[in-house]
Amino acid sequence: MEAHKLSPTKLYICDKARSSSSSEIIFGFSGSWDLSDWFTHEPFGLTKINLNIFPSLKTIGWNKAASVNQGFLQKFDALLANTSLIHEVEAAATENKQIVFTGHSSGGPIAIFATLWYLEIRNQKNLSHLPPHCVTFGSPLVGDRIFGHSLKRQHYYQHFTHFVMKYDIIPRISLAPLSAIERQLSPILNYFNPESPVYSSDAIAANPEASRLFLTVMRSASSVTSHAACKFMGCTNPLLENLTNFIELSPYRPFGTYVFCSGNGKFVMVENPDAILQILFYSLQATSQAEWANMALKSLKDHLSYEHEFLKSNEMATVAYLEHLEALPLSEHMGESQILTINNALNDLGLSARARLCLRASGELEIQRARNYNKISSNKIKIEEGLTMLERYQTNCEDRKVGYYDAFKLQKHTEDFNNNIRRLELAGSWDEIIEMMNRYELPDEFEGQKEWIEIGTRYRRLVEPLDIANYYRHLKNEDTGPYMDKARPTRYRHTQRWLEHGLKTKPDPLPESCFWAEVEELSIHTCNQQFSEDVMQRIILLERKVSLWVENRLLGKDIFLDGTTFTQWWNMLPIQHRSVSCIKDLFHMDSPVFVGHI
Amino acid sequence: MQMKTLLEKSKSIVITGHSVGGALASLTALWLLSYHQTIPTPPKVLCITFGSPLLGNKSLSKSLLRQRWAGNFCHVVLKHDIVPRLLFAPLDSMESHLHFFLQYIQLSMISQFNQLPLHVSQEMKSQLFSFALAYTEAVAKVTNENSVAPGLFWPFGSYLLCSEDGAICVDNSVSVIKLLHLMMATGDPCSGSYLEDHLRYGSCVDKLTFQVLMNKGFIQGDVPMSSYEAGLALSLESSGLANQETVSGQAKDCLKAAKQIGVAPPNLNSARLAITLAKITPHRAQIEWYKTCCDKSDDQLGYYDSFKQRQASKRDNQVNMFRIKLANFWDSVITKIDNNQLPHDFHKRWKFINAAHFYQLLVEPLDIAEYYRSGEQYRKGHYLRNGRERRHEIFSKWWKEKDVVEEESKRSKFASLTQDSCFWARVEEARELVEKVRTERDLRNVALLWEDIEEFERYAREMIENMEVSCDVIASNSSYSLWEKQVRLLRSQVHS
């Protein structure tokens, strides 16, 4: 089954192998052997992903797009534009078949992009078709950390399975910078090209250039993995920080489920991306100096031996699943029965005590994230309490007929002050969350969680007006500039983006929680009774939005009370404008404007 | 000169040297780093030395840490190499040994194929070895780090200590000295390896890169269960001391100590600080609220004078406590900066610049009020010159140095906080000037005093015209308003 998927991938561009019996449809993608398709530019050939095709592949809060290999992405874009792939996938989906995208070598990244493309369409359009699967064999790495992070958050992880032979060099190749491997890589790619005369030729594999390539890749992999390990083990040596200024390390990171094949019919499955990165390096270590030349040879041959491996192990494959990394056995000899399989798996991969320590640390890191998450969750009750108190305050203000915003801005009563303290305490809790997210100290899924999107939105709608009130009360705009451009805290920017991502809507430059900031800015612009074209348009836009917001209950009616900043400002507008405004009927009927002047 | 043109072109510079060249490389790097402080976008500097002798004393090591330059230096030292240890010995007792040593090195460099010169006696070799070892040991035994003689050489930066089994990187200078001693102590005095090691760095680098790629680190014997112990055992193995029974215990303790010194990394600290800042901000809000109450109160004293003349009421005491808590927080920030525990660009982060500035504008007037309230000016002199806390000096500097150029815009209302946080200190000094004018007999001095008074008057008027003061300044019973009245009175007396 697995094996015959493999053969078409090499020979045809996007051929569909219909397996006769099942309801599966398989799209296999062929690789490319041209160096320029692998690395488009130095040092690592990365580009920002196109968020129009892949809207979820970013960090939500900071809105940073994932970076991916430009060469492979371009190939995929061309495929999408020039072939009938779209139609065929759609046809297969409507028949409700299980779609599988697959590829060997550089066909792997194409399969990954195709899977993502389809997952994103499914997600955007809320389709209920079966989710696709992606299976790659010896695929090079595709994206950076944000790429993996966003995939995990979107729950796309389980759709990706990557098979990697223990010694295969290609899954590690992107850990080295182009400049270091450019010269050797071209001939090696010919070695993998079935149409090349030197395909699988020993003359190439035994060439010293091949072992030089192998060494370079190993060295780069060693730097990347040790740096990563130092980071998550909490190394404090200042030299480490300084060195990263001198050596640009590869930003590529693995994602999805990796299945390492040790070559004797045994498979090891790993899901933790930090651990996978470590294994990519440590499983390639040699035990003696004499082994080097042989290792280089193996590293090339392994890339072509997937088919063979699967034919061989079709029936009797044993799979070990690496989990609970934090408690891995450290020595090859520890053999209590329950961990025997795990230990055998680790030995098969040739992982030393040092490697195992790194795996333990990556497991520990995951646990730490879960711990942080629990801590924040326990904080949630406190946040909710604060919000409830503020809601009560909001109602009280309305009863006092001053409006929530203006009552807070005036700060006349002790109650106003107490709620200022509450505002600051809440800000502390949220800043802590944002700060943790920023350092990847929370589980990747955090930003997509419904309950947190909800409480974040509630917080933003309730408290941001108070922040704005405080800002303009202290005339900070005269020091710093308009609130929206210069001073809007990240905790509101992020929670807004969480919601927009959850609802799959476009970013709104003026969300309802910033209503008061726009009012304040417009009153500053119109205080001299001059209305430029630009300002008039802003006013009309705001009015249109206000009527929508009020209709959807995103804004309280208290903004129309007499004497609020908004009412005062609006009443200053020219009568010609007010008489046709879409919100004129929303103001209180006892307001003198309407009775008197119209 | 060549350096300066290089600096303009390059983004990063690596400086390196072997033996005495290593010390020269360190000096060059130090010069570069100092020079960089004067140019806007300096290139990055990394200095790697091989078998370099020691260069400076403990003060140098300390000040490098404070400047955050320790991470720019990496000293590679081979297991037995004598040169990096040699200067632990005092110069006067060393001369003959040094002479022998230099001659030896020179000869072995000249002789090709590294054939060792024959005339070196075993006796001389072992003498030199035990001489250097004894002094290294003496330094390594120093338990109290602070009692070190200022003349003693002391390591700085990170040391990469290489053995046949790997290498370890240590940046804690006490641990570096101890390991330097322990590694040398395992050497054989007669073999002369301590001399040859000094010339073996070329092959050492090649070997090291290979070692990393080798599948090593299966610990011999019992494997500890805890990751921490296992990690320790691994680094011990890399140091090549694991199988040397006499020293392995000591080496282990020493590695433990080296690890413990490393507290939380700077960026983690700054993140924690952000959280503490959020927690301390409510105190600031309490003070803001207090200010509003004072400014609105009927006695028209204003914020500054209300606090200065406060009674023992509960609220006043509370405000004073908030003031002290905030001061503690900001002082702790500054201590962290001094001790290198925060990222190097910390003082350029907007969040903290703004928070510190706001804190200063709000609370420094209270610090000034407290100063003059408790009569410190009679003991120490005026606040501005003698009483200002270091934190305020530093925050003023941050604010002044911030990157963004501010557009001049006219204020529409009085600022919520007086924009010169030292305004009240200047008022206090002006008050003293008025007192002096009253009692001064010498007409020339009176004229000088009047000049100062007028200068302050101009400054204060300008502040008020530009609305850069908060409304407490012009409250009718504030120190400033009273002072203005006095001056007016004084003038009319002079004229009549």
CSV table of N, CA, C and O in Angstrom, one decimal, chain B residues 130-216:
chain,number,residue,atom,x,y,z
B,130,SER,N,56.0,22.5,38.5
B,130,SER,CA,55.5,22.6,39.9
B,130,SER,C,55.4,24.0,40.4
B,130,SER,O,54.6,24.4,41.2
B,131,PHE,N,56.2,24.9,39.8
B,131,PHE,CA,56.2,26.3,40.2
B,131,PHE,C,54.8,26.9,39.8
B,131,PHE,O,54.1,27.5,40.6
B,132,ALA,N,54.5,26.7,38.5
B,132,ALA,CA,53.2,27.2,38.0
B,132,ALA,C,52.0,26.6,38.8
B,132,ALA,O,51.1,27.3,39.1
B,133,LEU,N,52.1,25.3,39.0
B,133,LEU,CA,51.0,24.6,39.6
B,133,LEU,C,50.8,25.1,41.0
B,133,LEU,O,49.6,25.3,41.4
B,134,ALA,N,51.9,25.3,41.7
B,134,ALA,CA,51.7,25.8,43.1
B,134,ALA,C,51.0,27.1,43.2
B,134,ALA,O,50.1,27.3,44.0
B,135,TYR,N,51.3,28.0,42.3
B,135,TYR,CA,50.7,29.3,42.4
B,135,TYR,C,49.2,29.3,41.9
B,135,TYR,O,48.4,29.9,42.5
B,136,THR,N,49.0,28.4,40.9
B,136,THR,CA,47.6,28.3,40.5
B,136,THR,C,46.7,27.7,41.6
B,136,THR,O,45.6,28.1,41.9
B,137,GLU,N,47.3,26.7,42.3
B,137,GLU,CA,46.6,26.1,43.4
B,137,GLU,C,46.3,27.1,44.5
B,137,GLU,O,45.2,27.1,45.0
B,138,ALA,N,47.3,27.9,44.8
B,138,ALA,CA,47.1,29.0,45.8
B,138,ALA,C,45.9,29.8,45.5
B,138,ALA,O,45.1,30.1,46.3
B,139,VAL,N,45.8,30.3,44.2
B,139,VAL,CA,44.7,31.1,43.8
B,139,VAL,C,43.4,30.4,43.9
B,139,VAL,O,42.4,30.9,44.3
B,140,ALA,N,43.4,29.1,43.4
B,140,ALA,CA,42.2,28.3,43.4
B,140,ALA,C,41.7,28.1,44.8
B,140,ALA,O,40.5,27.9,45.0
B,141,LYS,N,42.6,28.1,45.8
B,141,LYS,CA,42.2,27.8,47.2
B,141,LYS,C,41.5,29.0,47.8
B,141,LYS,O,41.0,28.9,48.9
B,142,VAL,N,41.7,30.2,47.2
B,142,VAL,CA,41.1,31.4,47.9
B,142,VAL,C,39.6,31.2,48.0
B,142,VAL,O,38.9,31.0,47.0
B,143,THR,N,39.1,31.2,49.2
B,143,THR,CA,37.7,30.9,49.4
B,143,THR,C,36.9,32.2,49.3
B,143,THR,O,35.8,32.2,48.7
B,144,ASN,N,37.4,33.2,49.9
B,144,ASN,CA,36.6,34.5,49.9
B,144,ASN,C,37.0,35.3,48.7
B,144,ASN,O,38.1,35.9,48.7
B,145,GLU,N,36.1,35.4,47.8
B,145,GLU,CA,36.4,36.1,46.6
B,145,GLU,C,36.8,37.6,46.8
B,145,GLU,O,37.5,38.1,46.0
B,146,ASN,N,36.3,38.2,47.8
B,146,ASN,CA,36.5,39.6,48.0
B,146,ASN,C,37.9,39.9,48.6
B,146,ASN,O,38.3,41.1,48.6
B,147,SER,N,38.5,38.9,49.1
B,147,SER,CA,39.8,39.2,49.7
B,147,SER,C,41.0,39.1,48.8
B,147,SER,O,42.1,39.2,49.1
B,148,VAL,N,40.7,39.0,47.5
B,148,VAL,CA,41.7,38.9,46.5
B,148,VAL,C,42.5,40.2,46.4
B,148,VAL,O,42.0,41.3,46.4
B,149,ALA,N,43.8,40.0,46.3
B,149,ALA,CA,44.7,41.2,46.2
B,149,ALA,C,44.5,41.9,44.9
B,149,ALA,O,44.3,41.2,43.9
B,150,PRO,N,44.5,43.2,44.8
B,150,PRO,CA,44.2,43.9,43.6
B,150,PRO,C,45.2,43.7,42.5
B,150,PRO,O,44.9,43.8,41.3
B,151,GLY,N,46.4,43.3,42.9
B,151,GLY,CA,47.4,43.1,41.9
B,151,GLY,C,47.4,41.7,41.2
B,151,GLY,O,48.1,41.5,40.3
B,152,LEU,N,46.5,40.8,41.7
B,152,LEU,CA,46.5,39.5,41.2
B,152,LEU,C,45.8,39.4,39.9
B,152,LEU,O,44.7,40.1,39.7
B,153,PHE,N,46.3,38.6,38.9
B,153,PHE,CA,45.6,38.5,37.6
B,153,PHE,C,44.4,37.6,37.8
B,153,PHE,O,44.3,36.7,38.7
B,154,TRP,N,43.4,37.9,37.0
B,154,TRP,CA,42.1,37.3,37.2
B,154,TRP,C,41.5,37.1,35.8
B,154,TRP,O,41.5,37.9,35.0
B,155,PRO,N,40.8,35.9,35.6
B,155,PRO,CA,40.3,35.6,34.3
B,155,PRO,C,39.0,36.4,34.0
B,155,PRO,O,38.3,36.8,35.0
B,156,PHE,N,38.6,36.7,32.8
B,156,PHE,CA,37.4,37.3,32.4
B,156,PHE,C,36.8,36.6,31.2
B,156,PHE,O,37.5,35.9,30.5
B,157,GLY,N,35.5,36.8,30.9
B,157,GLY,CA,34.9,36.2,29.7
B,157,GLY,C,34.7,34.7,29.9
B,157,GLY,O,34.8,34.2,31.0
B,158,SER,N,34.4,34.1,28.8
B,158,SER,CA,34.1,32.6,28.9
B,158,SER,C,35.4,31.9,28.6
B,158,SER,O,36.1,32.3,27.7
B,159,TYR,N,35.6,30.7,29.3
B,159,TYR,CA,36.7,29.9,29.0
B,159,TYR,C,36.2,28.6,28.4
B,159,TYR,O,35.3,28.0,28.9
B,160,LEU,N,36.8,28.2,27.3
B,160,LEU,CA,36.5,26.9,26.7
B,160,LEU,C,37.7,26.0,27.0
B,160,LEU,O,38.8,26.1,26.5
B,161,LEU,N,37.5,25.1,28.0
B,161,LEU,CA,38.5,24.2,28.5
B,161,LEU,C,38.5,22.9,27.7
B,161,LEU,O,37.5,22.2,27.8
B,162,CYS,N,39.5,22.6,27.0
B,162,CYS,CA,39.5,21.4,26.1
B,162,CYS,C,40.3,20.2,26.7
B,162,CYS,O,41.4,20.4,27.3
B,163,SER,N,39.8,19.0,26.6
B,163,SER,CA,40.5,17.9,27.0
B,163,SER,C,40.4,16.9,25.8
B,163,SER,O,39.8,17.2,24.8
B,164,GLU,N,40.9,15.7,26.0
B,164,GLU,CA,40.8,14.7,24.9
B,164,GLU,C,39.4,14.2,24.8
B,164,GLU,O,38.9,13.7,23.8
B,165,ASP,N,38.6,14.4,25.9
B,165,ASP,CA,37.3,13.8,25.9
B,165,ASP,C,36.2,14.8,25.5
B,165,ASP,O,35.0,14.5,25.6
B,166,GLY,N,36.6,16.0,25.2
B,166,GLY,CA,35.6,17.0,24.9
B,166,GLY,C,36.0,18.4,25.4
B,166,GLY,O,37.2,18.7,25.5
B,167,ALA,N,35.0,19.2,25.6
B,167,ALA,CA,35.4,20.6,26.1
B,167,ALA,C,34.2,21.1,26.9
B,167,ALA,O,33.1,20.7,26.7
B,168,ILE,N,34.5,22.0,27.9
B,168,ILE,CA,33.4,22.6,28.6
B,168,ILE,C,33.6,24.1,28.6
B,168,ILE,O,34.7,24.6,28.6
B,169,CYS,N,32.5,24.8,28.6
B,169,CYS,CA,32.5,26.2,28.5
B,169,CYS,C,32.0,26.8,29.9
B,169,CYS,O,31.0,26.4,30.3
B,170,VAL,N,32.9,27.6,30.5
B,170,VAL,CA,32.6,28.1,31.9
B,170,VAL,C,32.7,29.6,31.9
B,170,VAL,O,33.7,30.1,31.3
B,171,ASP,N,31.8,30.3,32.5
B,171,ASP,CA,32.0,31.8,32.5
B,171,ASP,C,32.1,32.3,33.9
B,171,ASP,O,32.4,33.5,34.0
B,172,ASN,N,31.9,31.5,34.9
B,172,ASN,CA,32.1,32.0,36.3
B,172,ASN,C,33.6,32.0,36.6
B,172,ASN,O,34.2,30.9,36.6
B,173,SER,N,34.2,33.2,36.9
B,173,SER,CA,35.6,33.2,37.0
B,173,SER,C,36.2,32.4,38.1
B,173,SER,O,37.3,31.8,38.0
B,174,VAL,N,35.5,32.2,39.2
B,174,VAL,CA,36.1,31.4,40.3
B,174,VAL,C,36.1,29.9,39.8
B,174,VAL,O,37.1,29.2,40.0
B,175,SER,N,35.1,29.5,39.2
B,175,SER,CA,35.1,28.1,38.7
B,175,SER,C,36.2,27.9,37.6
B,175,SER,O,36.8,26.9,37.5
B,176,VAL,N,36.4,29.0,36.8
B,176,VAL,CA,37.4,28.9,35.8
B,176,VAL,C,38.8,28.6,36.4
B,176,VAL,O,39.5,27.7,36.0
B,177,ILE,N,39.1,29.4,37.5
B,177,ILE,CA,40.4,29.2,38.1
B,177,ILE,C,40.5,27.8,38.7
B,177,ILE,O,41.5,27.2,38.6
B,178,LYS,N,39.5,27.4,39.4
B,178,LYS,CA,39.5,26.0,40.0
B,178,LYS,C,39.7,25.0,38.9
B,178,LYS,O,40.5,24.0,39.1
B,179,LEU,N,39.0,25.1,37.8
B,179,LEU,CA,39.2,24.1,36.8
B,179,LEU,C,40.5,24.2,36.2
B,179,LEU,O,41.2,23.1,35.8
B,180,LEU,N,41.0,25.4,36.0
B,180,LEU,CA,42.4,25.5,35.4
B,180,LEU,C,43.4,24.8,36.3
B,180,LEU,O,44.3,24.1,35.8
B,181,HIS,N,43.2,24.9,37.6
B,181,HIS,CA,44.1,24.2,38.5
B,181,HIS,C,43.9,22.7,38.4
B,181,HIS,O,44.9,21.9,38.3
B,182,LEU,N,42.7,22.2,38.5
B,182,LEU,CA,42.4,20.8,38.5
B,182,LEU,C,42.9,20.1,37.3
B,182,LEU,O,43.5,19.0,37.3
B,183,MET,N,42.7,20.8,36.1
B,183,MET,CA,43.1,20.1,34.9
B,183,MET,C,44.6,20.1,34.8
B,183,MET,O,45.2,19.1,34.3
B,184,MET,N,45.2,21.1,35.3
B,184,MET,CA,46.7,21.0,35.2
B,184,MET,C,47.3,20.0,36.2
B,184,MET,O,48.2,19.3,35.9
B,185,ALA,N,46.6,19.9,37.3
B,185,ALA,CA,47.1,19.0,38.4
B,185,ALA,C,47.1,17.5,37.9
B,185,ALA,O,47.9,16.7,38.4
B,186,THR,N,46.3,17.2,36.9
B,186,THR,CA,46.3,15.8,36.4
B,186,THR,C,47.5,15.6,35.5
B,186,THR,O,47.7,14.4,35.0
B,187,GLY,N,48.2,16.6,35.1
B,187,GLY,CA,49.3,16.4,34.1
B,187,GLY,C,50.5,15.8,34.8
B,187,GLY,O,50.7,15.8,36.0
B,188,ASP,N,51.4,15.3,33.9
B,188,ASP,CA,52.6,14.7,34.3
B,188,ASP,C,53.7,15.7,34.2
B,188,ASP,O,54.0,16.2,33.1
B,189,PRO,N,54.4,16.1,35.3
B,189,PRO,CA,55.4,17.2,35.3
B,189,PRO,C,56.5,16.9,34.3
B,189,PRO,O,57.1,17.8,33.7
B,190,CYS,N,56.9,15.6,34.1
B,190,CYS,CA,58.1,15.3,33.4
B,190,CYS,C,57.8,15.2,31.9
B,190,CYS,O,58.7,15.4,31.1
B,191,SER,N,56.5,14.9,31.5
B,191,SER,CA,56.3,14.7,30.1
B,191,SER,C,56.4,15.9,29.2
B,191,SER,O,56.6,15.9,28.0
B,192,GLY,N,56.3,17.1,29.9
B,192,GLY,CA,56.4,18.3,29.1
B,192,GLY,C,55.1,18.6,28.3
B,192,GLY,O,55.1,19.5,27.5
B,193,SER,N,54.1,17.9,28.6
B,193,SER,CA,52.8,18.1,27.8
B,193,SER,C,52.3,19.5,28.1
B,193,SER,O,51.7,20.1,27.2
B,194,TYR,N,52.7,20.1,29.2
B,194,TYR,CA,52.2,21.4,29.5
B,194,TYR,C,52.9,22.4,28.6
B,194,TYR,O,52.4,23.6,28.5
B,195,LEU,N,54.0,22.1,28.1
B,195,LEU,CA,54.7,23.0,27.1
B,195,LEU,C,54.2,22.7,25.7
B,195,LEU,O,53.9,23.7,25.0
B,196,GLU,N,54.0,21.5,25.4
B,196,GLU,CA,53.6,21.1,24.0
B,196,GLU,C,52.2,21.5,23.8
B,196,GLU,O,51.8,22.0,22.7
B,197,ASP,N,51.4,21.4,24.8
B,197,ASP,CA,50.0,21.8,24.6
B,197,ASP,C,49.8,23.2,24.1
B,197,ASP,O,48.9,23.5,23.4
B,198,HIS,N,50.8,24.0,24.5
B,198,HIS,CA,50.7,25.4,24.1
B,198,HIS,C,50.8,25.6,22.6
B,198,HIS,O,50.4,26.6,22.0
B,199,LEU,N,51.4,24.6,21.9
B,199,LEU,CA,51.6,24.7,20.5
B,199,LEU,C,50.6,23.8,19.7
B,199,LEU,O,50.8,23.6,18.6
B,200,ARG,N,49.7,23.3,20.4
B,200,ARG,CA,48.8,22.3,19.8
B,200,ARG,C,47.4,22.8,19.5
B,200,ARG,O,46.5,22.0,19.2
B,201,TYR,N,47.2,24.1,19.5
B,201,TYR,CA,45.9,24.5,19.3
B,201,TYR,C,45.3,24.3,17.9
B,201,TYR,O,44.1,24.1,17.8
B,202,GLY,N,46.2,24.3,16.9
B,202,GLY,CA,45.7,24.1,15.6
B,202,GLY,C,44.9,22.8,15.4
B,202,GLY,O,43.8,22.8,15.0
B,203,SER,N,45.5,21.7,15.9
B,203,SER,CA,44.9,20.4,15.8
B,203,SER,C,43.7,20.3,16.8
B,203,SER,O,42.7,19.6,16.5
B,204,CYS,N,43.8,21.1,17.8
B,204,CYS,CA,42.7,21.0,18.9
B,204,CYS,C,41.4,21.5,18.3
B,204,CYS,O,40.4,20.8,18.6
B,205,VAL,N,41.4,22.5,17.5
B,205,VAL,CA,40.1,23.0,16.9
B,205,VAL,C,39.5,22.0,16.0
B,205,VAL,O,38.3,21.7,16.1
B,206,ASP,N,40.3,21.4,15.2
B,206,ASP,CA,39.8,20.3,14.3
B,206,ASP,C,39.2,19.2,15.1
B,206,ASP,O,38.1,18.7,14.8
B,207,LYS,N,39.9,18.8,16.1
B,207,LYS,CA,39.5,17.7,16.9
B,207,LYS,C,38.2,18.0,17.6
B,207,LYS,O,37.3,17.1,17.6
B,208,LEU,N,38.1,19.2,18.0
B,208,LEU,CA,36.9,19.6,18.8
B,208,LEU,C,35.6,19.5,17.9
B,208,LEU,O,34.6,19.0,18.3
B,209,THR,N,35.7,20.0,16.7
B,209,THR,CA,34.5,20.0,15.8
B,209,THR,C,34.1,18.5,15.6
B,209,THR,O,33.0,18.2,15.4
B,210,PHE,N,35.1,17.6,15.4
B,210,PHE,CA,34.8,16.2,15.2
B,210,PHE,C,34.1,15.6,16.4
B,210,PHE,O,33.2,14.9,16.3
B,211,GLN,N,34.7,16.0,17.6
B,211,GLN,CA,34.2,15.4,18.8
B,211,GLN,C,32.7,15.6,19.0
B,211,GLN,O,31.9,14.8,19.4
B,212,VAL,N,32.3,16.8,18.6
B,212,VAL,CA,30.8,17.2,18.7
B,212,VAL,C,30.0,16.3,17.8
B,212,VAL,O,28.9,15.9,18.2
B,213,LEU,N,30.5,15.9,16.7
B,213,LEU,CA,29.7,15.1,15.8
B,213,LEU,C,29.8,13.6,16.1
B,213,LEU,O,29.0,12.8,15.5
B,214,MET,N,30.6,13.2,17.1
B,214,MET,CA,30.7,11.8,17.4
B,214,MET,C,29.7,11.4,18.4
B,214,MET,O,29.3,12.2,19.3
B,215,ASN,N,29.3,10.2,18.3
B,215,ASN,CA,28.3,9.6,19.2
B,215,ASN,C,29.0,9.3,20.5
B,215,ASN,O,29.5,8.2,20.7
B,216,LYS,N,29.0,10.2,21.4
B,216,LYS,CA,29.7,10.0,22.7
B,216,LYS,C,28.8,10.2,23.8
B,216,LYS,O,27.6,10.6,23.6
